[in-house]
Tab-separated table of C-alpha atoms in Angstrom:
chain	number	residue	atom	x	y	z
A	1	MET	CA	0.000	0.000	0.000
A	2	SER	CA	2.842	2.425	0.871
A	3	ALA	CA	4.443	1.716	-2.524
A	4	LEU	CA	1.181	2.541	-4.308
A	5	LYS	CA	0.815	5.718	-2.258
A	6	SER	CA	4.320	6.826	-3.159
A	7	LEU	CA	3.541	6.144	-6.812
A	8	PHE	CA	0.075	7.720	-7.040
A	9	GLY	CA	0.044	10.004	-3.994
A	10	ALA	CA	-2.498	10.201	-1.205
A	11	SER	CA	-6.119	9.433	-2.002
A	12	ARG	CA	-8.801	12.074	-2.247
A	13	GLU	CA	-10.341	10.799	0.970
A	14	GLU	CA	-7.080	11.188	2.894
A	15	ILE	CA	-6.511	14.703	1.579
A	16	TRP	CA	-10.077	15.801	2.177
A	17	ARG	CA	-10.031	14.396	5.708
A	18	GLN	CA	-6.869	16.376	6.362
A	19	LEU	CA	-8.556	19.479	4.930
A	20	ALA	CA	-11.518	18.996	7.279
A	21	ARG	CA	-9.141	18.921	10.242
A	22	GLU	CA	-7.288	22.048	9.095
A	23	VAL	CA	-10.405	24.155	8.517
A	24	GLY	CA	-12.164	22.912	11.645
A	25	GLY	CA	-14.831	21.197	9.560
A	26	GLN	CA	-16.347	17.767	9.113
A	27	PHE	CA	-15.669	15.039	6.566
A	28	HIS	CA	-18.757	13.178	5.335
A	29	ASP	CA	-18.232	9.668	3.983
A	30	GLY	CA	-19.644	9.046	0.531
A	31	SER	CA	-21.757	6.219	-0.815
A	32	VAL	CA	-22.802	4.853	-4.180
A	33	PHE	CA	-25.326	7.641	-4.682
A	34	ARG	CA	-23.738	10.402	-2.621
A	35	PRO	CA	-20.133	11.600	-2.957
A	36	SER	CA	-18.002	12.378	0.066
A	37	ALA	CA	-17.880	15.995	1.194
A	38	VAL	CA	-16.151	18.429	3.524
A	39	GLN	CA	-18.151	21.076	5.353
A	40	ALA	CA	-16.913	23.934	7.506
A	41	ARG	CA	-18.702	26.834	9.178
A	42	THR	CA	-17.425	30.375	9.013
A	43	ASP	CA	-19.527	32.854	10.976
A	44	ASP	CA	-23.100	32.612	9.608
A	45	TRP	CA	-22.322	30.373	6.626
A	46	ILE	CA	-21.655	26.729	5.776
A	47	ILE	CA	-19.034	26.085	3.059
A	48	THR	CA	-19.477	22.724	1.325
A	49	LEU	CA	-16.861	20.968	-0.827
A	50	ASP	CA	-17.980	17.981	-2.893
A	51	THR	CA	-17.884	16.551	-6.412
A	52	LEU	CA	-20.472	16.501	-9.149
A	53	SER	CA	-20.710	14.157	-12.137
A	54	ASP	CA	-22.163	15.011	-15.531
A	55	PRO	CA	-24.444	12.094	-16.508
A	56	ASN	CA	-24.013	12.841	-20.215
A	57	SER	CA	-20.248	13.248	-20.536
A	58	GLY	CA	-19.213	11.341	-17.431
A	59	ALA	CA	-16.964	14.257	-16.429
A	60	THR	CA	-16.347	14.945	-12.744
A	61	TYR	CA	-16.257	18.445	-11.278
A	62	THR	CA	-15.083	19.740	-7.927
A	63	ARG	CA	-17.307	22.417	-6.480
A	64	LEU	CA	-17.496	24.659	-3.441
A	65	ARG	CA	-20.668	26.479	-2.516
A	66	ALA	CA	-22.052	28.535	0.324
A	67	PRO	CA	-25.619	29.899	0.443
A	68	TYR	CA	-25.914	33.428	1.832
A	69	PHE	CA	-28.541	36.149	2.214
A	70	ASN	CA	-28.421	38.392	-0.860
A	71	PRO	CA	-31.535	40.625	-0.858
A	72	GLU	CA	-29.891	43.133	-3.215
A	73	ARG	CA	-29.474	40.376	-5.842
A	74	PHE	CA	-25.840	41.360	-6.386
A	75	ARG	CA	-24.181	39.208	-9.057
A	76	PHE	CA	-20.583	38.821	-10.138
A	77	GLU	CA	-18.356	36.332	-11.926
A	78	ILE	CA	-14.559	36.173	-12.149
A	79	TYR	CA	-12.263	33.921	-14.188
A	80	ARG	CA	-8.792	34.076	-15.703
A	81	THR	CA	-8.242	35.874	-18.989
A	82	THR	CA	-7.813	33.570	-22.012
A	83	PHE	CA	-7.764	33.958	-25.774
A	84	PHE	CA	-11.508	33.290	-25.825
A	85	SER	CA	-12.239	35.881	-23.144
A	86	ASP	CA	-10.216	38.412	-25.167
A	87	LEU	CA	-12.332	37.465	-28.174
A	88	GLY	CA	-15.454	38.042	-26.093
A	89	LYS	CA	-14.266	41.539	-25.217
A	90	ALA	CA	-13.718	42.276	-28.903
A	91	LEU	CA	-17.328	41.235	-29.517
A	92	GLY	CA	-18.593	43.698	-26.909
A	93	MET	CA	-18.598	41.514	-23.756
A	94	GLN	CA	-16.673	44.069	-21.688
A	95	ASP	CA	-15.626	43.213	-18.162
A	96	ILE	CA	-15.387	45.570	-15.197
A	97	GLU	CA	-12.013	47.063	-14.366
A	98	VAL	CA	-11.451	47.273	-10.621
A	99	GLY	CA	-8.524	49.713	-10.645
A	100	HIS	CA	-5.625	47.301	-10.099
A	101	PRO	CA	-3.866	47.054	-13.502
A	102	ARG	CA	-2.224	43.630	-13.218
A	103	PHE	CA	-5.357	42.096	-11.715
A	104	ASP	CA	-7.497	43.712	-14.429
A	105	ARG	CA	-5.148	42.266	-17.049
A	106	ASP	CA	-5.172	38.716	-15.652
A	107	PHE	CA	-8.882	38.325	-14.863
A	108	VAL	CA	-12.255	38.893	-16.460
A	109	ILE	CA	-14.755	40.277	-13.955
A	110	LYS	CA	-18.436	40.786	-14.680
A	111	GLY	CA	-21.188	42.052	-12.431
A	112	ASN	CA	-24.483	43.895	-12.229
A	113	ALA	CA	-23.220	46.619	-9.852
A	114	PRO	CA	-19.800	47.948	-10.945
A	115	GLY	CA	-19.277	50.013	-7.806
A	116	ARG	CA	-19.855	47.058	-5.541
A	117	VAL	CA	-17.647	44.839	-7.730
A	118	ARG	CA	-14.814	47.342	-7.301
A	119	ARG	CA	-15.291	47.449	-3.525
A	120	LEU	CA	-15.217	43.646	-3.356
A	121	PHE	CA	-11.981	43.306	-5.311
A	122	ASP	CA	-10.379	46.291	-3.651
A	123	SER	CA	-9.560	43.830	-0.843
A	124	GLN	CA	-5.887	42.984	-1.157
A	125	LYS	CA	-6.416	39.659	0.620
A	126	ILE	CA	-9.161	38.574	-1.796
A	127	ARG	CA	-7.038	39.527	-4.798
A	128	ARG	CA	-4.046	37.612	-3.391
A	129	LEU	CA	-6.086	34.459	-2.723
A	130	ILE	CA	-7.541	34.548	-6.245
A	131	ASP	CA	-4.105	35.154	-7.719
A	132	ASP	CA	-2.800	32.043	-5.918
A	133	LEU	CA	-5.284	29.793	-7.746
A	134	PRO	CA	-4.176	28.509	-11.167
A	135	ARG	CA	-7.765	27.999	-12.323
A	136	ILE	CA	-10.788	29.788	-10.978
A	137	ARG	CA	-14.373	30.513	-11.888
A	138	LEU	CA	-16.090	32.086	-8.922
A	139	SER	CA	-19.596	33.502	-9.151
A	140	VAL	CA	-22.864	34.178	-7.403
A	141	LYS	CA	-25.380	31.580	-8.502
A	142	ALA	CA	-28.989	32.745	-8.422
A	143	HIS	CA	-31.663	30.549	-6.863
A	144	GLU	CA	-35.075	31.874	-7.795
A	145	GLY	CA	-38.427	30.620	-8.956
A	146	MET	CA	-41.096	28.237	-7.734
A	147	LEU	CA	-38.874	25.150	-7.911
A	148	SER	CA	-36.027	26.608	-5.882
A	149	LYS	CA	-35.430	24.965	-2.524
A	150	PHE	CA	-33.737	28.150	-1.313
A	151	PRO	CA	-35.691	30.723	0.740
A	152	ALA	CA	-36.420	34.072	-0.873
A	153	GLY	CA	-33.352	36.279	-0.969
A	154	VAL	CA	-30.822	33.451	-0.558
A	155	ASP	CA	-28.293	32.852	-3.347
A	156	GLU	CA	-25.078	30.851	-3.502
A	157	LEU	CA	-21.395	31.721	-3.735
A	158	HIS	CA	-20.198	29.056	-6.175
A	159	PHE	CA	-16.893	27.653	-7.479
A	160	GLN	CA	-16.563	24.774	-9.943
A	161	ALA	CA	-13.533	23.211	-11.651
A	162	THR	CA	-13.095	20.222	-13.950
A	163	GLY	CA	-11.686	17.105	-12.285
A	164	THR	CA	-11.173	16.154	-8.663
A	165	ILE	CA	-8.980	18.587	-6.751
A	166	LYS	CA	-6.559	16.773	-4.435
A	167	ASP	CA	-4.101	19.607	-3.872
A	168	LEU	CA	-4.431	20.369	-0.160
A	169	GLY	CA	-2.934	23.845	-0.508
A	170	ARG	CA	-5.314	24.788	-3.302
A	171	LEU	CA	-8.319	23.484	-1.370
A	172	ARG	CA	-7.296	25.426	1.723
A	173	THR	CA	-6.918	28.570	-0.384
A	174	LEU	CA	-10.431	28.068	-1.755
A	175	PHE	CA	-11.904	27.771	1.747
A	176	ASP	CA	-10.031	30.892	2.857
A	177	LEU	CA	-11.228	32.740	-0.257
A	178	PHE	CA	-14.860	31.807	0.397
A	179	ALA	CA	-14.605	33.019	3.993
A	180	GLU	CA	-13.153	36.373	2.913
A	181	VAL	CA	-15.627	36.940	0.072
A	182	LEU	CA	-18.605	36.091	2.298
A	183	GLN	CA	-17.379	38.515	4.941
A	184	GLU	CA	-17.079	41.235	2.313
A	185	LEU	CA	-20.438	40.502	0.668
A	186	CYS	CA	-22.466	40.292	3.879
A	187	HIS	CA	-20.519	42.252	6.472
A	188	GLU	CA	-18.579	44.630	4.218
A	189	GLY	CA	-15.370	43.158	5.579
A	190	LYS	CA	-15.979	44.748	8.987
A	191	ALA	CA	-15.828	43.401	12.507
A	192	TYR	CA	-19.591	43.402	12.982
A	193	GLU	CA	-20.039	42.610	16.684
A	194	ASP	CA	-21.059	46.211	17.455
A	195	ASP	CA	-22.526	47.183	14.077
A	196	VAL	CA	-26.292	47.675	14.435
A	197	ARG	CA	-26.899	47.860	10.686
A	198	ILE	CA	-25.202	44.530	10.006
A	199	HIS	CA	-27.084	42.798	12.835
A	200	MET	CA	-30.356	44.144	11.428
A	201	ARG	CA	-29.422	42.631	8.068
A	202	ARG	CA	-28.654	39.289	9.752
A	203	LEU	CA	-32.031	39.373	11.492
A	204	ARG	CA	-33.866	39.995	8.196
A	205	ALA	CA	-32.359	36.857	6.640
A	206	PRO	CA	-34.614	33.791	6.341
A	207	GLY	CA	-34.557	31.144	9.030
A	208	GLY	CA	-34.907	27.407	8.589
A	209	GLN	CA	-32.614	24.984	6.816
A	210	ILE	CA	-31.635	23.931	3.304
A	211	ARG	CA	-30.602	20.333	2.710
A	212	ASP	CA	-29.011	19.044	-0.471
A	213	ARG	CA	-27.205	15.794	0.327
A	214	HIS	CA	-26.102	17.616	3.482
A	215	LEU	CA	-27.234	20.600	5.527
A	216	ILE	CA	-25.955	23.588	3.547
A	217	TRP	CA	-27.898	26.454	5.155
A	218	GLU	CA	-28.947	27.023	8.754
A	219	GLY	CA	-30.595	30.369	9.310
A	220	ASN	CA	-31.990	30.206	12.840
A	221	GLU	CA	-28.887	30.567	14.997
A	222	PRO	CA	-27.499	33.662	13.207
A	223	ARG	CA	-30.865	35.388	13.557
A	224	ARG	CA	-31.082	34.578	17.278
A	225	ASP	CA	-27.565	35.868	17.755
A	226	ALA	CA	-28.426	39.063	15.870
A	227	ALA	CA	-31.523	39.697	18.031
A	228	ALA	CA	-29.506	39.296	21.225
A	229	ALA	CA	-26.784	41.599	19.868
A	230	LEU	CA	-29.316	44.306	18.991
A	231	GLY	CA	-30.662	44.193	22.541
A	232	ARG	CA	-27.140	44.526	23.904
A	233	LEU	CA	-26.393	47.491	21.623
A	234	GLY	CA	-29.625	49.257	22.629
A	235	ASP	CA	-30.223	51.332	19.491
A	236	PRO	CA	-33.942	52.260	19.037
A	237	ALA	CA	-33.414	52.138	15.253
A	238	ALA	CA	-33.467	48.334	15.566
A	239	GLY	CA	-36.970	48.334	17.079
A	240	PRO	CA	-39.024	47.877	13.868
A	241	THR	CA	-36.751	45.076	12.655
A	242	LEU	CA	-37.027	43.272	16.000
A	243	ALA	CA	-40.813	43.768	16.048
A	244	SER	CA	-41.056	42.267	12.551
A	245	VAL	CA	-40.010	38.820	13.854
A	246	LEU	CA	-42.456	38.617	16.779
A	247	GLU	CA	-44.693	36.267	14.784
A	248	ASP	CA	-41.835	34.074	13.523
A	249	LYS	CA	-42.265	30.313	13.911
A	250	ASP	CA	-38.865	30.101	15.615
A	251	THR	CA	-40.007	30.729	19.186
A	252	ALA	CA	-36.416	30.938	20.443
A	253	LEU	CA	-35.893	33.880	18.088
A	254	VAL	CA	-39.171	35.473	19.214
A	255	ALA	CA	-38.115	35.255	22.871
A	256	ARG	CA	-34.777	36.924	22.112
A	257	ALA	CA	-36.467	39.673	20.106
A	258	ILE	CA	-38.863	40.358	23.003
A	259	GLU	CA	-35.975	40.570	25.468
A	260	ALA	CA	-34.098	42.873	23.089
A	261	LEU	CA	-37.068	45.238	22.775
A	262	ALA	CA	-37.340	45.393	26.560
A	263	ARG	CA	-33.621	46.186	26.896
A	264	ILE	CA	-33.819	48.939	24.274
A	265	GLY	CA	-36.727	50.484	26.203
A	266	ASP	CA	-38.425	52.333	23.338
A	267	ALA	CA	-42.166	52.925	23.929
A	268	LYS	CA	-42.825	52.299	20.224
A	269	ALA	CA	-42.371	48.581	20.959
A	270	ILE	CA	-45.354	48.455	23.334
A	271	GLY	CA	-48.047	48.096	20.651
A	272	PRO	CA	-46.409	45.178	18.798
A	273	LEU	CA	-45.678	43.460	22.121
A	274	VAL	CA	-49.271	43.793	23.367
A	275	CYS	CA	-50.448	41.966	20.228
A	276	ARG	CA	-48.423	38.917	21.359
A	277	LEU	CA	-49.906	38.737	24.890
A	278	GLY	CA	-52.154	35.947	23.677
A	279	ASP	CA	-49.313	33.740	22.376
A	280	THR	CA	-49.154	30.575	24.495
A	281	LYS	CA	-46.536	28.727	22.414
A	282	ALA	CA	-43.488	27.669	24.419
A	283	ALA	CA	-40.117	29.332	23.875
A	284	ASP	CA	-36.873	27.383	24.069
A	285	ASP	CA	-36.758	27.880	27.854
A	286	GLY	CA	-40.152	26.184	28.253
A	287	ARG	CA	-41.982	29.381	29.225
A	288	PRO	CA	-44.886	30.604	27.062
A	289	ILE	CA	-44.174	33.519	24.758
A	290	ARG	CA	-46.943	35.342	26.646
A	291	ASP	CA	-44.825	35.307	29.816
A	292	HIS	CA	-41.841	36.794	27.990
A	293	VAL	CA	-44.113	39.510	26.584
A	294	ALA	CA	-45.597	40.240	30.020
A	295	ASP	CA	-42.121	40.659	31.525
A	296	ALA	CA	-41.102	43.017	28.719
A	297	LEU	CA	-44.248	45.136	29.026
A	298	ARG	CA	-43.761	45.480	32.779
A	299	GLN	CA	-40.229	46.732	32.103
A	300	LEU	CA	-41.745	49.253	29.697
A	301	GLY	CA	-44.164	50.534	32.359
A	302	GLU	CA	-47.326	48.715	31.246
A	303	GLY	CA	-47.922	46.523	34.308
A	304	VAL	CA	-51.550	47.675	34.675
A	305	LEU	CA	-52.324	46.624	31.114
A	306	VAL	CA	-50.623	43.249	31.625
A	307	ASP	CA	-52.537	42.536	34.854
A	308	ALA	CA	-55.852	43.493	33.249
A	309	PHE	CA	-55.226	41.272	30.235
A	310	LEU	CA	-54.029	38.243	32.187
A	311	SER	CA	-56.967	38.521	34.592
A	312	ALA	CA	-59.362	38.526	31.633
A	313	ALA	CA	-57.574	35.530	30.123
A	314	GLY	CA	-58.321	33.735	33.403
A	315	GLY	CA	-62.003	34.698	33.421
A	316	ASP	CA	-61.961	37.866	35.567
A	317	PHE	CA	-63.009	40.710	33.281
A	318	ALA	CA	-63.403	43.539	35.793
A	319	ARG	CA	-59.910	45.006	35.385
A	320	LEU	CA	-60.029	44.904	31.604
A	321	LYS	CA	-63.462	46.537	31.528
A	322	ALA	CA	-62.177	49.299	33.793
A	323	TYR	CA	-58.924	49.767	31.871
A	324	ASP	CA	-58.966	53.117	30.066
A	325	GLY	CA	-55.397	53.250	28.777
A	326	GLU	CA	-54.072	53.044	25.247
A	327	TYR	CA	-53.667	50.048	22.933
A	328	ARG	CA	-57.302	48.925	22.658
A	329	GLU	CA	-56.740	47.712	19.087
A	330	GLU	CA	-53.709	45.676	20.167
A	331	ILE	CA	-55.562	44.211	23.178
A	332	ILE	CA	-58.354	43.050	20.870
A	333	GLU	CA	-55.764	41.511	18.545
A	334	ALA	CA	-54.189	39.677	21.485
A	335	LEU	CA	-57.560	38.341	22.676
A	336	CYS	CA	-58.342	37.058	19.188
A	337	ASN	CA	-54.919	35.406	19.075
A	338	SER	CA	-55.692	33.758	22.425
A	339	ILE	CA	-58.587	31.775	21.001
A	340	ARG	CA	-57.372	28.206	20.693
A	341	TRP	CA	-59.020	24.797	20.728
A	342	ARG	CA	-60.617	24.198	24.179
A	343	SER	CA	-59.389	27.565	25.484
A	344	ALA	CA	-61.651	30.077	23.760
A	345	GLU	CA	-64.254	30.773	26.426
A	346	HIS	CA	-62.444	33.465	28.417
A	347	PRO	CA	-60.901	35.468	25.545
A	348	ALA	CA	-64.159	35.307	23.574
A	349	ASN	CA	-66.167	36.464	26.596
A	350	ALA	CA	-63.620	39.202	27.242
A	351	LEU	CA	-64.184	40.565	23.738
A	352	ALA	CA	-67.906	40.690	24.421
A	353	GLU	CA	-67.419	42.267	27.855
A	354	ILE	CA	-65.339	45.156	26.489
A	355	HIS	CA	-67.851	45.629	23.640
A	356	ALA	CA	-65.244	44.919	20.946
A	357	VAL	CA	-67.640	45.255	18.011
A	358	GLU	CA	-64.618	45.866	15.779
A	359	ALA	CA	-63.577	42.246	16.380
A	360	LEU	CA	-66.674	40.814	14.665
A	361	PRO	CA	-65.029	40.145	11.244
A	362	ARG	CA	-62.162	38.299	12.925
A	363	LEU	CA	-64.516	36.294	15.162
A	364	ARG	CA	-66.669	35.283	12.204
A	365	ALA	CA	-63.553	34.025	10.410
A	366	ILE	CA	-62.536	32.059	13.524
A	367	LEU	CA	-66.012	30.524	13.747
A	368	THR	CA	-65.819	29.477	10.102
A	369	ASN	CA	-62.521	27.705	10.794
A	370	PHE	CA	-63.592	25.960	13.999
A	371	GLY	CA	-67.274	25.316	13.337
A	372	GLY	CA	-69.964	25.718	15.982
A	373	ARG	CA	-70.233	22.200	17.433
A	374	ASN	CA	-67.224	22.302	19.724
A	375	PRO	CA	-66.544	24.352	22.870
A	376	THR	CA	-64.370	26.821	20.992
A	377	GLY	CA	-66.944	27.395	18.282
A	378	GLN	CA	-69.751	27.716	20.808
A	379	ALA	CA	-67.859	30.316	22.854
A	380	VAL	CA	-67.047	32.318	19.746
A	381	ALA	CA	-70.624	32.064	18.453
A	382	ASP	CA	-71.950	33.360	21.777
A	383	ALA	CA	-69.539	36.310	21.689
A	384	ILE	CA	-70.631	37.092	18.126
A	385	ARG	CA	-74.314	37.106	19.149
A	386	ARG	CA	-73.634	39.478	22.042
A	387	LEU	CA	-71.556	41.840	19.926
A	388	GLU	CA	-74.032	41.808	17.030
A	389	ALA	CA	-76.807	42.696	19.458
A	390	ARG	CA	-74.777	45.614	20.699
A	391	ALA	CA	-73.904	46.710	17.175
A	392	SER	CA	-77.617	46.830	16.282
A	393	LEU	CA	-78.528	49.217	19.123
A	394	PRO	CA	-79.665	52.670	17.914
A	395	ARG	CA	-76.957	55.287	18.148
A	396	ALA	CA	-77.455	58.655	19.829
A	397	ALA	CA	-78.364	61.409	17.392
A	398	ALA	CA	-75.556	63.740	16.500
A	399	ALA	CA	-75.683	67.048	18.337
A	400	ALA	CA	-77.120	69.861	16.154
A	401	ASP	CA	-76.324	73.532	16.241
A	402	VAL	CA	-78.804	75.282	18.493
A	403	GLU	CA	-79.888	78.896	18.160
A	404	VAL	CA	-78.905	80.774	21.308
A	405	ASP	CA	-82.288	82.530	21.493
A	406	THR	CA	-84.140	79.211	21.664
A	407	LEU	CA	-82.301	77.943	24.751
A	408	PRO	CA	-84.443	77.835	27.907
A	409	ARG	CA	-83.666	80.494	30.494
A	410	ALA	CA	-84.899	81.434	33.894
A	411	ALA	CA	-87.768	83.925	34.180
A	412	GLY	CA	-86.597	87.480	34.077
A	413	GLU	CA	-83.175	86.538	32.772
A	414	PRO	CA	-82.068	89.019	30.115
A	415	ARG	CA	-81.620	87.897	26.586
A	416	PRO	CA	-78.013	87.178	25.592
A	417	ASP	CA	-76.077	90.070	24.116
A	418	ARG	CA	-76.266	89.311	20.412
A	419	GLY	CA	-73.493	91.812	19.770
A	420	THR	CA	-70.995	89.398	21.227
A	421	LEU	CA	-71.970	86.606	18.837
A	422	PRO	CA	-70.069	85.982	15.596
A	423	ARG	CA	-71.675	87.845	12.709
A	424	GLY	CA	-72.497	86.265	9.392
A	425	SER	CA	-71.714	88.125	6.188
A	426	ARG	CA	-74.461	90.539	5.174
A	427	ALA	CA	-76.253	89.853	1.933
A	428	PRO	CA	-75.922	92.605	-0.675
A	429	GLY	CA	-78.681	95.125	-0.242
A	430	GLY	CA	-79.786	93.610	3.040
A	431	PRO	CA	-80.669	95.596	6.172
A	432	ARG	CA	-77.797	97.216	8.039
């Protein structure tokens, strides 16, 4: 075996296993239908190295890829200059010059945003890593359309080369290049720990996972980390972005966003938080989201509102009926959100008790979904009947303008001084 190794060199598996150790990644064994792969995480991204076979030609390709959040739809492609690329330029396929003459001479660079292309390749480290590779075709691969398994806004940094790459140094350079380019594309090459704008961008990225042979995208943890960082940084500008994830299906993220809003302390967060007071789903710590919201609202000075709502959710409506503070619309939203199978009686009754006629369209939709033959449907139907009865009551007539002279007055009381009343314009030719 040692003689064969000295003759043919180390196997791909040996080299790729060594690569996995050097980049702090994981080697995945292959099978008949799935090639082996190396995966490594760098900040928010997963870089995957594997091979791909063309079923028509039988050719094998080595590829690296890393999905990333790309809402701006920035595209670029870079490859070495050849005779054919020079021919393409002569035919009008001009590339973008980035302002570094030797690099511009050696590489063809295309993109849909020239200014951003120049900023990307203004990085000396990125240019050096690319220069160290004898063959390169690096691009952003779009993933759009109904058949895409990628979430909206997620594209892929992609490298592909003919043959199986077994040069450990070249593979390590490719991993380093991917890490640098991703940092530049997503974090503008900055240390982002204290950058509010970058954390807001991270939070806007999709959650969930993408699997293609292996897990190649994991969006939940970076978003949770971003929410916690925004709370630590305390900038009110992050409030709307944090509030936008309060209905996310990742309850761990929701809990962190709630805590962040409480730490920031901006009163503009109160309304969105009140809407979630009816959310009984469990967060990752086992506590209902509602409890996290209640804690946050107390920190924001809304303890009276919280106590009134929670009492009503338990069947005691007196405090909520007496509550005369703000956020009625949000309280109604939270009560509607509280209506769940076998737990609708109290929130439905609370809506009737506070005369929430504006909730009728929502309640009718809930009744349609649940039907009227179960406890939830019956409670909702009863609330609808009570609110419809109230809505049909005659309204007080609007107050009309009353002539001062017609008002009742005590006997002997002088008439009001008409000279002090506002005068209308005199008609032409009328009495003076």
